[in-house]
Amino acid sequence: MIDYNNLLQSPLQQLKQQGNYRYFLDVNKSARHFPRFYYTTENGEKRTAVNWCSNDYLCMSVHEEVISKLSFIAHQSGTGSSGTRNISGNTIYHRELENTLAALHNKEAALLFNSAYLANSTTLETLGQLLPNAIFISDERNHASIIQGIKASRCEKRIFQHNDVHHLASILSALPSTQPKIIVFESVYSMNGSVAPVKAIAALAKQYNALTYIDEVHAVGIYGEEGGGVVSETGAHIDIINGTLAKGYGVIGGYIAAGKTITDAIRSFAKGFIFTTSLPPAICAAANTSIQWLQRNTAARTTYRNKVQQLREALSEQGIPYVNNASHITPIPVSNATVCKQLSDELLASYGVYLQPINYPTVPKGEECLRVTITLHHTDKDILHVATSLRKVFLKYDLLQQRIQQPITASI
Ligand SMILES: Cc1ncc(COP(=O)(O)O)c(C=O)c1O
């Protein structure tokens, strides 16, 4: 007899030995006190801590207008959409949100998905199936959802070195001019926080007649005059823009924005769009409110950037080594999965600082880090507290001895 549990225990055991097993903290999230939250320890003690690893960068998940809209439309329309977009699950709220997204990205159309993961995987898979002769040219640091989509398309692929336009050019120039090419990359890379040379990639795409696909998941709401992301900030032309409603916009769902024909092709053929219940109307209405609020309130982005700067100055003052990239994501390299978990546990238990360890496979082995993300609601006191707590914990684990004099400030 096959013992399936036994077979599955072995990879789990391996994960634990490597320090990569994932432990979840059951957070009692507080709309009123975010980023502070409450939790109960294993021995039943009630505690509070401050979240320093949230993707709710602009605190839109706790924004009064967004919450009110969600609750108002839920009372009007109910909780679920009741069907797929094709069969009974298409509402005015879906259409309105897609119109807002198309306008935000200066595109003819937009298409909603239940998450940006699904938007990436199903759009890329479908594109490849519709253009079977195409070759994907993908940045080596692309997100798992992109890798999944390209794999599922069964198209040929080439990988270019991270953000390396020279390598990308050499790949493009070696391909036949008649072969369809799709360049796939992210604007802000989620874990190391590096920012793509979007304009240079767009120029190469034009030169070699390639289609461009960008993941702006960590950029929408935060960059660009109205929050349209790095593409809108740089004015580059990118054919297909992918974004999320779950991070900068604080709700849930994903989308693509593109020309009418591309969007219609994905709408008509993508299984991950067609065969699933659509987002609830109240979610669409809340996301629309969030986007529009951020389009109007440009000062939120300036305040946010200043906070990122303030955090980095505080880390520098405490001698904490961090990667001084051009985005709002501040990784603190640790380079060891077990130590990363120990630091994270100690920060939570002793200082009320919640910073989940970022380990393999989220980052390659050897690049384990603490990924610090500030939000609009972190206070000056919170910033000082996280920096001094990190210093104490790094000193305790003997991690600052050589590095303390010289924080890493190299750009990537
Ligand atoms: C770069 C990138 N793309 C896509 C996604 C998926 O976004 P969502 O959470 O909306 O599924 C993530 C999520 O964590 C991400 O980091």
Short mmCIF file of C-alpha atoms and ligand atoms in Angstrom, two decimals:
data_model
loop_
_atom_site.label_atom_id
_atom_site.label_comp_id
_atom_site.label_asym_id
_atom_site.label_seq_id
_atom_site.Cartn_x
_atom_site.Cartn_y
_atom_site.Cartn_z
CA MET A 1 0.00 0.00 0.00
CA ILE A 2 1.28 3.48 -0.80
CA ASP A 3 1.51 5.76 2.24
CA TYR A 4 0.81 9.17 0.68
CA ASN A 5 1.27 11.10 3.92
CA ASN A 6 4.68 9.54 4.32
CA LEU A 7 5.65 10.52 0.77
CA LEU A 8 4.64 14.11 1.46
CA GLN A 9 6.41 14.26 4.83
CA SER A 10 9.80 13.96 3.21
CA PRO A 11 9.80 17.25 1.21
CA LEU A 12 8.29 19.01 4.22
CA GLN A 13 11.04 17.68 6.43
CA GLN A 14 13.61 18.89 3.93
CA LEU A 15 12.10 22.39 3.97
CA LYS A 16 12.32 22.45 7.76
CA GLN A 17 15.95 21.31 7.77
CA GLN A 18 16.88 24.05 5.30
CA GLY A 19 15.12 26.69 7.40
CA ASN A 20 12.66 27.39 4.58
CA TYR A 21 9.47 26.04 6.17
CA ARG A 22 6.81 28.74 6.26
CA TYR A 23 5.23 29.67 9.57
CA PHE A 24 2.21 31.98 9.48
CA LEU A 25 1.39 34.49 12.17
CA ASP A 26 -2.36 34.77 12.80
CA VAL A 27 -2.69 38.52 12.84
CA ASN A 28 -5.76 40.26 14.20
CA LYS A 29 -5.66 43.17 11.75
CA SER A 30 -6.95 46.47 13.02
CA ALA A 31 -8.37 49.01 10.54
CA ARG A 32 -8.17 51.67 13.23
CA HIS A 33 -4.59 51.04 14.32
CA PHE A 34 -2.92 49.73 11.16
CA PRO A 35 0.03 49.03 10.83
CA ARG A 36 -0.23 48.04 14.52
CA PHE A 37 -2.02 44.74 15.05
CA TYR A 38 -2.84 42.23 17.75
CA TYR A 39 -1.95 38.57 18.05
CA THR A 40 -1.92 35.71 20.52
CA THR A 41 1.27 33.80 21.24
CA GLU A 42 1.39 30.00 21.34
CA ASN A 43 1.01 30.09 25.10
CA GLY A 44 -2.07 32.27 24.90
CA GLU A 45 -0.50 35.64 25.69
CA LYS A 46 -2.19 38.62 24.00
CA ARG A 47 0.30 40.91 22.30
CA THR A 48 0.60 43.83 19.91
CA ALA A 49 3.19 44.51 17.19
CA VAL A 50 3.82 46.81 14.23
CA ASN A 51 3.70 45.41 10.72
CA TRP A 52 6.84 46.24 8.74
CA CYS A 53 6.30 43.85 5.84
CA SER A 54 2.91 44.85 4.49
CA ASN A 55 2.22 45.54 0.81
CA ASP A 56 -0.61 47.86 1.79
CA TYR A 57 1.89 50.65 1.16
CA LEU A 58 -0.58 53.52 1.10
CA CYS A 59 -2.93 52.09 3.75
CA MET A 60 -5.83 52.02 1.31
CA SER A 61 -7.16 48.79 2.87
CA VAL A 62 -8.07 50.83 5.94
CA HIS A 63 -9.13 53.99 4.10
CA GLU A 64 -12.53 55.22 5.29
CA GLU A 65 -13.89 55.98 1.78
CA VAL A 66 -12.83 52.57 0.45
CA ILE A 67 -14.32 50.70 3.41
CA SER A 68 -17.57 52.68 3.21
CA LYS A 69 -17.91 52.00 -0.51
CA LEU A 70 -17.28 48.30 -0.03
CA SER A 71 -19.85 48.00 2.71
CA PHE A 72 -22.44 50.19 0.91
CA ILE A 73 -22.28 48.22 -2.35
CA ALA A 74 -22.22 44.90 -0.47
CA HIS A 75 -25.52 45.92 1.13
CA GLN A 76 -26.90 46.92 -2.27
CA SER A 77 -25.57 44.05 -4.40
CA GLY A 78 -24.74 41.27 -1.97
CA THR A 79 -21.41 39.60 -1.31
CA GLY A 80 -20.69 37.52 -4.41
CA SER A 81 -21.04 38.23 -8.12
CA SER A 82 -22.95 34.97 -8.63
CA GLY A 83 -21.19 33.84 -11.77
CA THR A 84 -18.44 34.08 -14.33
CA ARG A 85 -18.23 37.27 -16.36
CA ASN A 86 -19.90 35.44 -19.25
CA ILE A 87 -22.70 33.87 -17.22
CA SER A 88 -24.40 36.28 -14.80
CA GLY A 89 -21.28 37.64 -13.07
CA ASN A 90 -20.81 40.81 -15.15
CA THR A 91 -21.98 43.96 -13.37
CA ILE A 92 -21.79 47.70 -13.88
CA TYR A 93 -19.08 47.73 -11.19
CA HIS A 94 -16.81 45.46 -13.23
CA ARG A 95 -17.29 47.67 -16.29
CA GLU A 96 -16.70 50.91 -14.34
CA LEU A 97 -13.53 49.56 -12.79
CA GLU A 98 -12.18 48.41 -16.16
CA ASN A 99 -12.91 51.85 -17.60
CA THR A 100 -11.00 53.49 -14.74
CA LEU A 101 -8.05 51.12 -15.21
CA ALA A 102 -7.91 51.67 -18.98
CA ALA A 103 -7.89 55.46 -18.45
CA LEU A 104 -5.30 55.21 -15.64
CA HIS A 105 -2.89 53.43 -17.98
CA ASN A 106 -3.85 55.41 -21.07
CA LYS A 107 -4.97 52.23 -22.83
CA GLU A 108 -8.02 51.36 -24.92
CA ALA A 109 -9.19 48.61 -22.59
CA ALA A 110 -8.60 46.70 -19.36
CA LEU A 111 -9.60 43.25 -18.13
CA LEU A 112 -10.12 42.12 -14.53
CA PHE A 113 -8.88 38.87 -13.00
CA ASN A 114 -9.30 37.49 -9.50
CA SER A 115 -5.65 38.24 -8.72
CA ALA A 116 -2.57 39.61 -10.44
CA TYR A 117 -1.04 36.14 -10.17
CA LEU A 118 -3.87 34.83 -12.30
CA ALA A 119 -3.69 37.84 -14.64
CA ASN A 120 -0.01 37.12 -15.30
CA SER A 121 -0.19 33.36 -15.60
CA THR A 122 -3.31 33.15 -17.72
CA THR A 123 -2.54 36.12 -19.98
CA LEU A 124 0.97 34.89 -20.81
CA GLU A 125 -0.21 31.33 -21.30
CA THR A 126 -2.99 32.49 -23.62
CA LEU A 127 -0.77 34.89 -25.57
CA GLY A 128 1.66 32.06 -26.24
CA GLN A 129 -1.14 29.76 -27.32
CA LEU A 130 -2.53 32.36 -29.70
CA LEU A 131 0.94 33.12 -31.08
CA PRO A 132 2.48 29.61 -31.06
CA ASN A 133 5.49 30.71 -33.01
CA ALA A 134 6.32 33.39 -30.44
CA ILE A 135 9.36 33.40 -28.21
CA PHE A 136 9.22 34.84 -24.69
CA ILE A 137 12.20 36.88 -23.56
CA SER A 138 11.94 37.08 -19.80
CA ASP A 139 13.94 38.84 -17.05
CA GLU A 140 15.66 36.28 -14.80
CA ARG A 141 14.04 37.82 -11.70
CA ASN A 142 10.46 37.64 -12.95
CA HIS A 143 7.75 36.60 -10.51
CA ALA A 144 6.54 33.00 -10.18
CA SER A 145 3.23 33.87 -11.87
CA ILE A 146 5.09 35.04 -14.98
CA ILE A 147 7.28 31.95 -15.05
CA GLN A 148 4.18 29.80 -14.66
CA GLY A 149 2.39 31.52 -17.56
CA ILE A 150 5.35 31.24 -19.91
CA LYS A 151 5.84 27.58 -19.01
CA ALA A 152 2.17 26.79 -19.58
CA SER A 153 2.25 28.48 -23.01
CA ARG A 154 4.78 25.83 -24.16
CA CYS A 155 6.47 28.51 -26.29
CA GLU A 156 10.21 28.84 -26.58
CA LYS A 157 11.83 31.20 -24.09
CA ARG A 158 15.09 33.06 -23.48
CA ILE A 159 16.09 34.52 -20.12
CA PHE A 160 17.93 37.84 -19.95
CA GLN A 161 20.07 38.90 -17.02
CA HIS A 162 18.28 41.05 -14.51
CA ASN A 163 17.63 44.57 -15.88
CA ASP A 164 20.47 44.07 -18.40
CA VAL A 165 19.52 45.85 -21.62
CA HIS A 166 22.75 44.81 -23.35
CA HIS A 167 21.99 41.16 -22.75
CA LEU A 168 18.41 41.71 -23.88
CA ALA A 169 19.64 43.41 -27.06
CA SER A 170 21.99 40.53 -27.81
CA ILE A 171 19.13 38.03 -27.50
CA LEU A 172 16.82 40.11 -29.68
CA SER A 173 19.41 40.69 -32.38
CA ALA A 174 20.09 36.96 -32.70
CA LEU A 175 16.43 36.12 -33.41
CA PRO A 176 14.88 36.08 -36.91
CA SER A 177 13.06 39.34 -37.67
CA THR A 178 9.94 37.39 -38.67
CA GLN A 179 9.62 35.58 -35.34
CA PRO A 180 7.08 37.09 -32.90
CA LYS A 181 8.87 38.17 -29.71
CA ILE A 182 7.37 39.01 -26.32
CA ILE A 183 9.57 40.80 -23.77
CA VAL A 184 8.32 40.20 -20.23
CA PHE A 185 9.56 42.12 -17.21
CA GLU A 186 8.54 43.89 -14.01
CA SER A 187 8.81 47.59 -13.24
CA VAL A 188 9.55 47.31 -9.51
CA TYR A 189 10.94 43.92 -8.52
CA SER A 190 9.10 42.77 -5.45
CA MET A 191 11.92 41.38 -3.33
CA ASN A 192 15.11 43.29 -4.17
CA GLY A 193 13.21 46.49 -5.00
CA SER A 194 15.19 47.15 -8.18
CA VAL A 195 13.53 49.25 -10.88
CA ALA A 196 13.63 48.23 -14.54
CA PRO A 197 15.09 50.48 -17.25
CA VAL A 198 11.61 50.69 -18.75
CA LYS A 199 12.38 53.31 -21.41
CA ALA A 200 15.45 51.46 -22.69
CA ILE A 201 13.54 48.17 -22.87
CA ALA A 202 10.67 49.88 -24.70
CA ALA A 203 13.15 51.36 -27.20
CA LEU A 204 14.69 47.95 -27.86
CA ALA A 205 11.25 46.44 -28.32
CA LYS A 206 10.47 49.06 -30.92
CA GLN A 207 13.77 48.47 -32.71
CA TYR A 208 13.19 44.71 -32.89
CA ASN A 209 9.42 44.83 -33.34
CA ALA A 210 8.75 42.95 -30.10
CA LEU A 211 5.59 43.01 -27.98
CA THR A 212 6.14 44.22 -24.39
CA TYR A 213 4.48 42.93 -21.20
CA ILE A 214 5.19 44.55 -17.83
CA ASP A 215 4.20 43.58 -14.28
CA GLU A 216 3.52 46.81 -12.36
CA VAL A 217 2.13 45.04 -9.31
CA HIS A 218 4.43 46.83 -6.85
CA ALA A 219 4.22 50.15 -8.65
CA VAL A 220 0.57 50.96 -9.29
CA GLY A 221 -0.80 53.58 -6.94
CA ILE A 222 2.72 54.59 -5.94
CA TYR A 223 4.50 55.86 -9.06
CA GLY A 224 3.34 58.14 -11.86
CA GLU A 225 1.45 61.44 -11.67
CA GLU A 226 -1.87 59.70 -10.90
CA GLY A 227 -0.52 56.37 -9.63
CA GLY A 228 -0.38 54.69 -13.05
CA GLY A 229 3.02 53.14 -12.21
CA VAL A 230 6.55 53.40 -13.59
CA VAL A 231 5.39 53.21 -17.22
CA SER A 232 3.24 56.26 -16.75
CA GLU A 233 6.01 58.02 -14.79
CA THR A 234 8.55 57.44 -17.58
CA GLY A 235 6.15 57.95 -20.50
CA ALA A 236 7.41 54.74 -22.13
CA HIS A 237 5.24 52.73 -24.51
CA ILE A 238 4.50 49.23 -23.19
CA ASP A 239 1.88 47.07 -24.91
CA ILE A 240 0.43 45.16 -21.97
CA ILE A 241 0.44 46.41 -18.38
CA ASN A 242 -0.33 44.06 -15.52
CA GLY A 243 -1.32 45.36 -12.11
CA THR A 244 -2.92 44.40 -8.82
CA LEU A 245 -5.73 45.89 -6.80
CA ALA A 246 -4.39 44.20 -3.68
CA LYS A 247 -1.24 46.11 -2.73
CA GLY A 248 -1.06 49.87 -3.38
CA TYR A 249 -4.86 49.90 -3.80
CA GLY A 250 -5.53 47.83 -0.69
CA VAL A 251 -8.35 45.60 -1.99
CA ILE A 252 -8.05 42.38 -4.05
CA GLY A 253 -7.91 41.39 -7.73
CA GLY A 254 -5.63 41.84 -10.71
CA TYR A 255 -5.86 43.14 -14.25
CA ILE A 256 -4.22 43.83 -17.56
CA ALA A 257 -4.55 47.06 -19.53
CA ALA A 258 -3.78 47.02 -23.25
CA GLY A 259 -5.11 47.76 -26.72
CA LYS A 260 -8.62 46.62 -27.68
CA THR A 261 -7.56 43.64 -29.79
CA ILE A 262 -5.13 42.18 -27.25
CA THR A 263 -7.63 42.61 -24.42
CA ASP A 264 -10.43 41.06 -26.46
CA ALA A 265 -8.22 38.10 -27.40
CA ILE A 266 -7.41 37.41 -23.74
CA ARG A 267 -11.05 37.94 -22.71
CA SER A 268 -12.14 35.48 -25.37
CA PHE A 269 -9.55 32.71 -24.89
CA ALA A 270 -7.99 32.87 -21.41
CA LYS A 271 -9.22 29.96 -19.28
CA GLY A 272 -8.23 31.68 -16.03
CA PHE A 273 -10.52 34.55 -16.98
CA ILE A 274 -13.42 32.61 -18.49
CA PHE A 275 -13.90 29.68 -16.15
CA THR A 276 -14.00 31.32 -12.74
CA THR A 277 -16.50 33.35 -10.75
CA SER A 278 -15.82 37.06 -11.18
CA LEU A 279 -14.82 39.44 -8.40
CA PRO A 280 -17.64 40.56 -6.10
CA PRO A 281 -19.28 43.86 -7.18
CA ALA A 282 -18.49 45.50 -3.84
CA ILE A 283 -14.80 44.66 -4.30
CA CYS A 284 -14.82 46.25 -7.76
CA ALA A 285 -16.54 49.37 -6.45
CA ALA A 286 -14.11 49.64 -3.51
CA ALA A 287 -11.08 49.20 -5.78
CA ASN A 288 -12.47 51.86 -8.11
CA THR A 289 -12.85 54.26 -5.18
CA SER A 290 -9.29 53.53 -4.05
CA ILE A 291 -7.78 54.13 -7.51
CA GLN A 292 -9.73 57.32 -8.04
CA TRP A 293 -8.83 58.64 -4.60
CA LEU A 294 -5.15 58.05 -5.34
CA GLN A 295 -5.49 59.65 -8.77
CA ARG A 296 -6.78 62.83 -7.13
CA ASN A 297 -4.54 62.84 -4.05
CA THR A 298 -1.11 63.14 -5.60
CA ALA A 299 0.37 64.38 -2.30
CA ALA A 300 -0.01 60.87 -0.82
CA ARG A 301 2.76 59.67 -3.16
CA THR A 302 5.12 62.49 -2.18
CA THR A 303 4.50 61.89 1.52
CA TYR A 304 5.11 58.19 0.98
CA ARG A 305 8.44 58.71 -0.78
CA ASN A 306 9.56 61.02 2.01
CA LYS A 307 8.74 58.31 4.53
CA VAL A 308 10.83 55.78 2.60
CA GLN A 309 13.72 58.23 2.74
CA GLN A 310 13.20 58.83 6.45
CA LEU A 311 13.25 55.07 7.12
CA ARG A 312 16.50 54.64 5.19
CA GLU A 313 18.13 57.52 7.05
CA ALA A 314 17.15 55.94 10.37
CA LEU A 315 18.61 52.58 9.25
CA SER A 316 21.84 54.29 8.18
CA GLU A 317 22.08 56.05 11.53
CA GLN A 318 21.84 52.70 13.28
CA GLY A 319 24.41 51.14 10.95
CA ILE A 320 21.94 48.69 9.45
CA PRO A 321 23.05 47.52 5.99
CA TYR A 322 20.29 47.86 3.41
CA VAL A 323 20.02 47.95 -0.35
CA ASN A 324 19.57 51.56 -1.38
CA ASN A 325 17.58 50.91 -4.55
CA ALA A 326 15.40 53.41 -6.41
CA SER A 327 12.09 52.03 -5.14
CA HIS A 328 10.13 52.01 -1.88
CA ILE A 329 11.15 48.42 -0.98
CA THR A 330 14.09 48.26 1.43
CA PRO A 331 15.76 44.84 1.67
CA ILE A 332 18.19 44.14 4.49
CA PRO A 333 20.44 41.29 3.31
CA VAL A 334 20.92 38.38 5.72
CA SER A 335 22.00 35.62 3.30
CA ASN A 336 21.11 32.69 5.56
CA ALA A 337 17.63 31.18 5.91
CA THR A 338 17.97 29.99 9.51
CA VAL A 339 19.46 33.26 10.75
CA CYS A 340 16.80 35.20 8.86
CA LYS A 341 14.07 33.30 10.70
CA GLN A 342 15.83 33.75 14.06
CA LEU A 343 16.10 37.52 13.52
CA SER A 344 12.46 37.70 12.56
CA ASP A 345 11.35 35.70 15.63
CA GLU A 346 13.46 37.82 17.96
CA LEU A 347 12.19 41.08 16.46
CA LEU A 348 8.60 40.02 17.05
CA ALA A 349 9.02 38.48 20.48
CA SER A 350 11.30 41.10 22.04
CA TYR A 351 10.46 44.30 20.17
CA GLY A 352 6.98 43.94 18.67
CA VAL A 353 8.40 44.35 15.16
CA TYR A 354 6.78 42.09 12.56
CA LEU A 355 9.17 41.41 9.67
CA GLN A 356 8.63 38.03 8.01
CA PRO A 357 11.87 36.36 6.79
CA ILE A 358 12.18 36.29 3.00
CA ASN A 359 13.67 32.92 2.13
CA TYR A 360 13.95 30.53 -0.82
CA PRO A 361 12.07 30.10 -3.16
CA THR A 362 10.80 33.69 -2.86
CA VAL A 363 14.45 34.75 -3.33
CA PRO A 364 17.36 32.63 -4.61
CA LYS A 365 19.36 30.77 -1.93
CA GLY A 366 21.99 33.09 -0.46
CA GLU A 367 19.80 36.18 -0.93
CA GLU A 368 17.66 35.69 2.16
CA CYS A 369 16.67 39.05 3.58
CA LEU A 370 14.38 41.06 5.77
CA ARG A 371 12.27 43.11 3.37
CA VAL A 372 11.19 46.29 5.09
CA THR A 373 8.20 48.16 3.72
CA ILE A 374 7.02 51.34 5.30
CA THR A 375 3.41 52.49 4.96
CA LEU A 376 1.81 55.92 5.04
CA HIS A 377 0.68 55.34 8.62
CA HIS A 378 4.03 54.44 10.20
CA THR A 379 4.97 57.23 12.61
CA ASP A 380 8.34 58.84 13.41
CA LYS A 381 8.29 56.81 16.64
CA ASP A 382 7.69 53.58 14.68
CA ILE A 383 10.63 54.38 12.39
CA LEU A 384 13.03 55.01 15.26
CA HIS A 385 11.79 51.87 17.00
CA VAL A 386 12.32 49.57 14.00
CA ALA A 387 15.81 50.93 13.34
CA THR A 388 16.98 50.64 16.95
CA SER A 389 15.37 47.20 17.34
CA LEU A 390 17.14 45.96 14.22
CA ARG A 391 20.42 47.23 15.59
CA LYS A 392 19.94 45.44 18.90
CA VAL A 393 19.02 42.17 17.23
CA PHE A 394 21.84 42.39 14.67
CA LEU A 395 24.30 43.06 17.48
CA LYS A 396 22.98 40.14 19.50
CA TYR A 397 23.50 37.80 16.54
CA ASP A 398 26.89 39.31 15.84
CA LEU A 399 25.86 40.44 12.39
CA LEU A 400 27.00 44.03 12.48
CA GLN A 401 30.63 43.62 13.50
CA GLN A 402 32.15 44.03 10.06
CA ARG A 403 29.32 45.78 8.32
CA ILE A 404 28.41 48.37 10.92
CA GLN A 405 30.92 50.93 9.70
CA GLN A 406 29.83 50.72 6.11
CA PRO A 407 26.16 50.31 5.33
CA ILE A 408 25.47 48.95 1.85
CA THR A 409 24.12 51.79 -0.21
CA ALA A 410 24.83 50.49 -3.69
CA SER A 411 22.01 50.86 -6.19
CA ILE A 412 20.79 47.86 -8.11
C1 LIG B 1 5.76 40.84 -8.89
C2 LIG B 1 4.45 40.26 -8.53
N1 LIG B 1 3.57 39.96 -9.50
C3 LIG B 1 2.38 39.43 -9.23
C4 LIG B 1 1.98 39.18 -7.94
C5 LIG B 1 0.63 38.62 -7.66
O1 LIG B 1 -0.23 39.65 -7.21
P1 LIG B 1 -1.58 39.30 -6.47
O2 LIG B 1 -1.26 39.31 -5.03
O3 LIG B 1 -2.57 40.34 -6.87
O4 LIG B 1 -1.97 37.95 -6.95
C6 LIG B 1 2.84 39.46 -6.88
C7 LIG B 1 2.41 39.17 -5.51
O5 LIG B 1 2.80 39.03 -4.54
C8 LIG B 1 4.12 40.01 -7.18
O6 LIG B 1 4.98 40.29 -6.21
#
